[in-house]
mmCIF file of C-alpha atoms in Angstrom:
data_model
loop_
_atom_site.group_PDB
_atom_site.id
_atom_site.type_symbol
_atom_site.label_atom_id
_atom_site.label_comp_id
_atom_site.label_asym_id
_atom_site.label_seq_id
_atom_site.Cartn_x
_atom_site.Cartn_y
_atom_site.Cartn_z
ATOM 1 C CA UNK A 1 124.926 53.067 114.076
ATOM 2 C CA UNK A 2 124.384 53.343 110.296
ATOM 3 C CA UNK A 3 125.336 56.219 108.288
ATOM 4 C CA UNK A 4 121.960 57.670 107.860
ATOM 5 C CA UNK A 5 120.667 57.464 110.760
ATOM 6 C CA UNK A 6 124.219 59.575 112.209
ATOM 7 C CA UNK A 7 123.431 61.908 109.336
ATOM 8 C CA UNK A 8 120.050 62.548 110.479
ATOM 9 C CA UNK A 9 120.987 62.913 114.081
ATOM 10 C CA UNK A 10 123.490 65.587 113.312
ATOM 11 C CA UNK A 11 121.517 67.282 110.979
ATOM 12 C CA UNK A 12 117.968 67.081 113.653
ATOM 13 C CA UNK A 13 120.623 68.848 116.187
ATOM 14 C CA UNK A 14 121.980 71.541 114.230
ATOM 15 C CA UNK A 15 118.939 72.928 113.061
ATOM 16 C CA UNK A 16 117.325 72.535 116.812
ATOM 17 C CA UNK A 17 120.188 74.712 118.119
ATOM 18 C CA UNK A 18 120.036 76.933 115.624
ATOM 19 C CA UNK A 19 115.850 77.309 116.162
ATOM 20 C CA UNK A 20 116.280 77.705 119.672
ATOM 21 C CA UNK A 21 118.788 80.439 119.390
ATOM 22 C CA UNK A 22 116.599 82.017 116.936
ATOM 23 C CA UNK A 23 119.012 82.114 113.920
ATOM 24 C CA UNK A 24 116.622 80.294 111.682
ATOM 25 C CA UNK A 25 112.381 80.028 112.924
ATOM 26 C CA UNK A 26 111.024 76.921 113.980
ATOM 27 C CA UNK A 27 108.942 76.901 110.625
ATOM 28 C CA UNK A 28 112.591 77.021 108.839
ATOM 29 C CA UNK A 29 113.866 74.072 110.389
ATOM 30 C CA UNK A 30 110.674 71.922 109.440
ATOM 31 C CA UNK A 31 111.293 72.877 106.052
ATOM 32 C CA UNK A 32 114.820 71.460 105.619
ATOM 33 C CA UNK A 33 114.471 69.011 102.419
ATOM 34 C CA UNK A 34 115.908 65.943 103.790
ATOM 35 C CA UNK A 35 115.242 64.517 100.023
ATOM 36 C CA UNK A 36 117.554 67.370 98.238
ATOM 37 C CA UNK A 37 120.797 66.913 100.400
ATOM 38 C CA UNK A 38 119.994 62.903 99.661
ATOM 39 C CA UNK A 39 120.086 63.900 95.929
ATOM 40 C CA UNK A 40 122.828 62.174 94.104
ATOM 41 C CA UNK A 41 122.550 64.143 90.888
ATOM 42 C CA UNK A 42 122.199 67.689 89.945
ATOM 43 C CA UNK A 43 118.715 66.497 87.885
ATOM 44 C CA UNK A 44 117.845 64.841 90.911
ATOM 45 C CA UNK A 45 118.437 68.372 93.419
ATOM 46 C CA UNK A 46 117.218 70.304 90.452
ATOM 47 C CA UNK A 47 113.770 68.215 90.622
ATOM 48 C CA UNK A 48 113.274 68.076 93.993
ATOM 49 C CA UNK A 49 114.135 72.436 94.789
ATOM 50 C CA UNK A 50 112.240 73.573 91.489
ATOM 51 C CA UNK A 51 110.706 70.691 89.188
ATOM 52 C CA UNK A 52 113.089 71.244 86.746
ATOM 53 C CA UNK A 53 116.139 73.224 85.647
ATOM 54 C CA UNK A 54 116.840 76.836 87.001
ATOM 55 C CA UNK A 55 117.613 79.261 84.677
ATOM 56 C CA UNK A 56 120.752 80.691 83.930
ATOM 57 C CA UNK A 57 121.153 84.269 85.247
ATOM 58 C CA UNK A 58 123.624 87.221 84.564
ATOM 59 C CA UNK A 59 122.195 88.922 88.372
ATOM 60 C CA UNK A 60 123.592 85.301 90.001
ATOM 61 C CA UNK A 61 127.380 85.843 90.868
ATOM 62 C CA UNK A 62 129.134 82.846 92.570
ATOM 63 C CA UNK A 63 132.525 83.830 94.154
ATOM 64 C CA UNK A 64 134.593 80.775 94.361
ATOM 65 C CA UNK A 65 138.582 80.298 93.835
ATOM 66 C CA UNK A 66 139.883 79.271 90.373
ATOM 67 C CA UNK A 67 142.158 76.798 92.550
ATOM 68 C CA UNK A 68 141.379 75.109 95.371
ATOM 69 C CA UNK A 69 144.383 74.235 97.026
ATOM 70 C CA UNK A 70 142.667 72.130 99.791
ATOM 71 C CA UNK A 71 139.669 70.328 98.872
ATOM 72 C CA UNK A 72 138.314 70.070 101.974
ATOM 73 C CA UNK A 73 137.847 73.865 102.467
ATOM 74 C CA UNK A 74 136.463 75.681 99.272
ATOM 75 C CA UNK A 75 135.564 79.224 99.885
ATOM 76 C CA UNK A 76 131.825 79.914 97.815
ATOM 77 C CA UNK A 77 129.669 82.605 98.347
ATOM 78 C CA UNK A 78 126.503 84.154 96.106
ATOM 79 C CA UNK A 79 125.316 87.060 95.677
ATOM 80 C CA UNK A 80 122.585 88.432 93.572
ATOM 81 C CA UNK A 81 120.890 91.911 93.295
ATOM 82 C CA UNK A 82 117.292 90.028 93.240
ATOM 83 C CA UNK A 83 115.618 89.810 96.548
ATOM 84 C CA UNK A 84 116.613 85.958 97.445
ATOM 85 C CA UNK A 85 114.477 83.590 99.354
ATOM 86 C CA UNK A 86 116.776 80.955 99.296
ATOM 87 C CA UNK A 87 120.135 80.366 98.162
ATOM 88 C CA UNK A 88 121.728 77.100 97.150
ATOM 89 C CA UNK A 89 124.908 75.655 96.456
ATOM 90 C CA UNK A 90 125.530 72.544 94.474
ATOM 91 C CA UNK A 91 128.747 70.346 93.420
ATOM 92 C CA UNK A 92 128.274 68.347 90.221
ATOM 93 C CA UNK A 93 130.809 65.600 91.283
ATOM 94 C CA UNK A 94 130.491 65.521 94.780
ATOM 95 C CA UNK A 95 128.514 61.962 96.285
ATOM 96 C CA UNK A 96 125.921 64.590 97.296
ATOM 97 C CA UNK A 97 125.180 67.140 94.854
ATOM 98 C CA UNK A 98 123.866 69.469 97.277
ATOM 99 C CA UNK A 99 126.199 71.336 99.303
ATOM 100 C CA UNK A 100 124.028 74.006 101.259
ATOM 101 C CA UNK A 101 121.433 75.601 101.269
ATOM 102 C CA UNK A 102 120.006 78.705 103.115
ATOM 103 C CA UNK A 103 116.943 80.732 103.520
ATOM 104 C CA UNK A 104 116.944 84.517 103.204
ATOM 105 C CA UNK A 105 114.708 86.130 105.814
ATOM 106 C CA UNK A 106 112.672 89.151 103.942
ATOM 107 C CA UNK A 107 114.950 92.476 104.358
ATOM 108 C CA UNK A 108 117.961 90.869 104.035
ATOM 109 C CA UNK A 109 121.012 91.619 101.942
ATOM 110 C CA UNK A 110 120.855 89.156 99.310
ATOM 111 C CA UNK A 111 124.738 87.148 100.212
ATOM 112 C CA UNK A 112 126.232 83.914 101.469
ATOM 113 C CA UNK A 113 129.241 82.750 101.665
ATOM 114 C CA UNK A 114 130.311 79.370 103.329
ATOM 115 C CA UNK A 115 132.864 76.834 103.048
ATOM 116 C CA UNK A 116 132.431 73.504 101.424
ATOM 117 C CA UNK A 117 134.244 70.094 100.799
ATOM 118 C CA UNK A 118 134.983 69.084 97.373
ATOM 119 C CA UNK A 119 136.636 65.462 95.793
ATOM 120 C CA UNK A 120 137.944 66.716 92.825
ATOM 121 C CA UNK A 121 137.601 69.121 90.135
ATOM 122 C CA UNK A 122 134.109 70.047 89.417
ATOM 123 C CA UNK A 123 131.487 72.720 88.553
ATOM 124 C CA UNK A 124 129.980 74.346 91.073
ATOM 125 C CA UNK A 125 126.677 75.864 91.165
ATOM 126 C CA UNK A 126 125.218 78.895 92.936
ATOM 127 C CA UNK A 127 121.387 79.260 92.560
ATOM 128 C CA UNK A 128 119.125 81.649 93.741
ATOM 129 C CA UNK A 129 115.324 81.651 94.371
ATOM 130 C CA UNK A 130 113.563 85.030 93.628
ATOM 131 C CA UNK A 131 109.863 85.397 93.119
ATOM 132 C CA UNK A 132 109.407 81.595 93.494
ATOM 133 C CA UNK A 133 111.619 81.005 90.732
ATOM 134 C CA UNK A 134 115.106 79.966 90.726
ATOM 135 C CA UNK A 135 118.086 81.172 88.701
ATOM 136 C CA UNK A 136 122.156 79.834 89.078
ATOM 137 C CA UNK A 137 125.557 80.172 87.851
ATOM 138 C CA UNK A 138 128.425 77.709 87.275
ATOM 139 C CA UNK A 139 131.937 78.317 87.939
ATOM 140 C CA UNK A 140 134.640 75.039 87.108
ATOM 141 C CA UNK A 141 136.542 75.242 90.584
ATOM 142 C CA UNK A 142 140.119 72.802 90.423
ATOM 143 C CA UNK A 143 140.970 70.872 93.193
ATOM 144 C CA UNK A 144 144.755 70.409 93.425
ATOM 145 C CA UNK A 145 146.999 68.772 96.224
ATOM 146 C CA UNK A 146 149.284 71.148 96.586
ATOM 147 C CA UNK A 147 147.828 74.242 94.503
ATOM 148 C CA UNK A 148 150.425 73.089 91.736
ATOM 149 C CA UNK A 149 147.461 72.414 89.329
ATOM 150 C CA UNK A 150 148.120 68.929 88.489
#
């Protein structure tokens, strides 16, 4: 089975199970952009989520170590004061730019916080969509082996 077609699989199942038990709608799910997590560059996402480059933003905050000891499990979240539609989060070097990305049902605190996997030292973005326009941050997160910063 080729990788794609495992990627899409995967991807098809979470966001059934997560329709089903109501976490995201139905309407949601059908809007996942297969094309942005595809995206190999951050012009590429950038295109695709908001034809162009999001603005940088003082009321975007992206809470993510200096170090990552472990690559594999980066602790990022976002948080703005703006009332978020969607929140995204992006990884300049990674093979897919794209990390996550999450809608913000209407009435909801404006906060995410996840875990993703990173290759090596990069930037990472947080960007926020708030009256159909979106705004980020960038934070330099190192990857180390053994937190030893080499």
């Amino acid at each position: 089975m080729n990788e794609q077609r495992r990627s899409l699989l995967k991807y098809s199942a979470v966001f059934s199970l997560m329709a089903s038990t109501g976490l995201i709608s139905v309407a949601q799910a059908q809007e996942w952009n297969k094309a942005a997590f595809e995206g190999k560059s951050l012009d590429d996402v950038f295109k695709i989520l908001s034809n162009g480059s999001p603005e940088k933003s003082s009321a975007v905050t992206l809470n993510a170590p200096d170090i990552a000891e472990n690559g594999a499990v980066v602790p990022v979240g976002i948080t703005t004061s703006l009332k978020a539609e969607q929140m995204a989060i992006l990884v300049e070097k990674n093979p897919s730019s794209l990390a996550a990305q999450f809608f913000v049902p209407a009435g909801t605190d404006s906060f995410v916080t996840t875990r993703i996997k990173m290759g090596q030292t990069s930037n990472v973005y947080g960007l926020v969509k708030a009256d159909g326009k979106w705004l980020m941050t960038v934070k330099e997160v190192k990857v180390t082996l053994g937190g030893c910063g080499g």
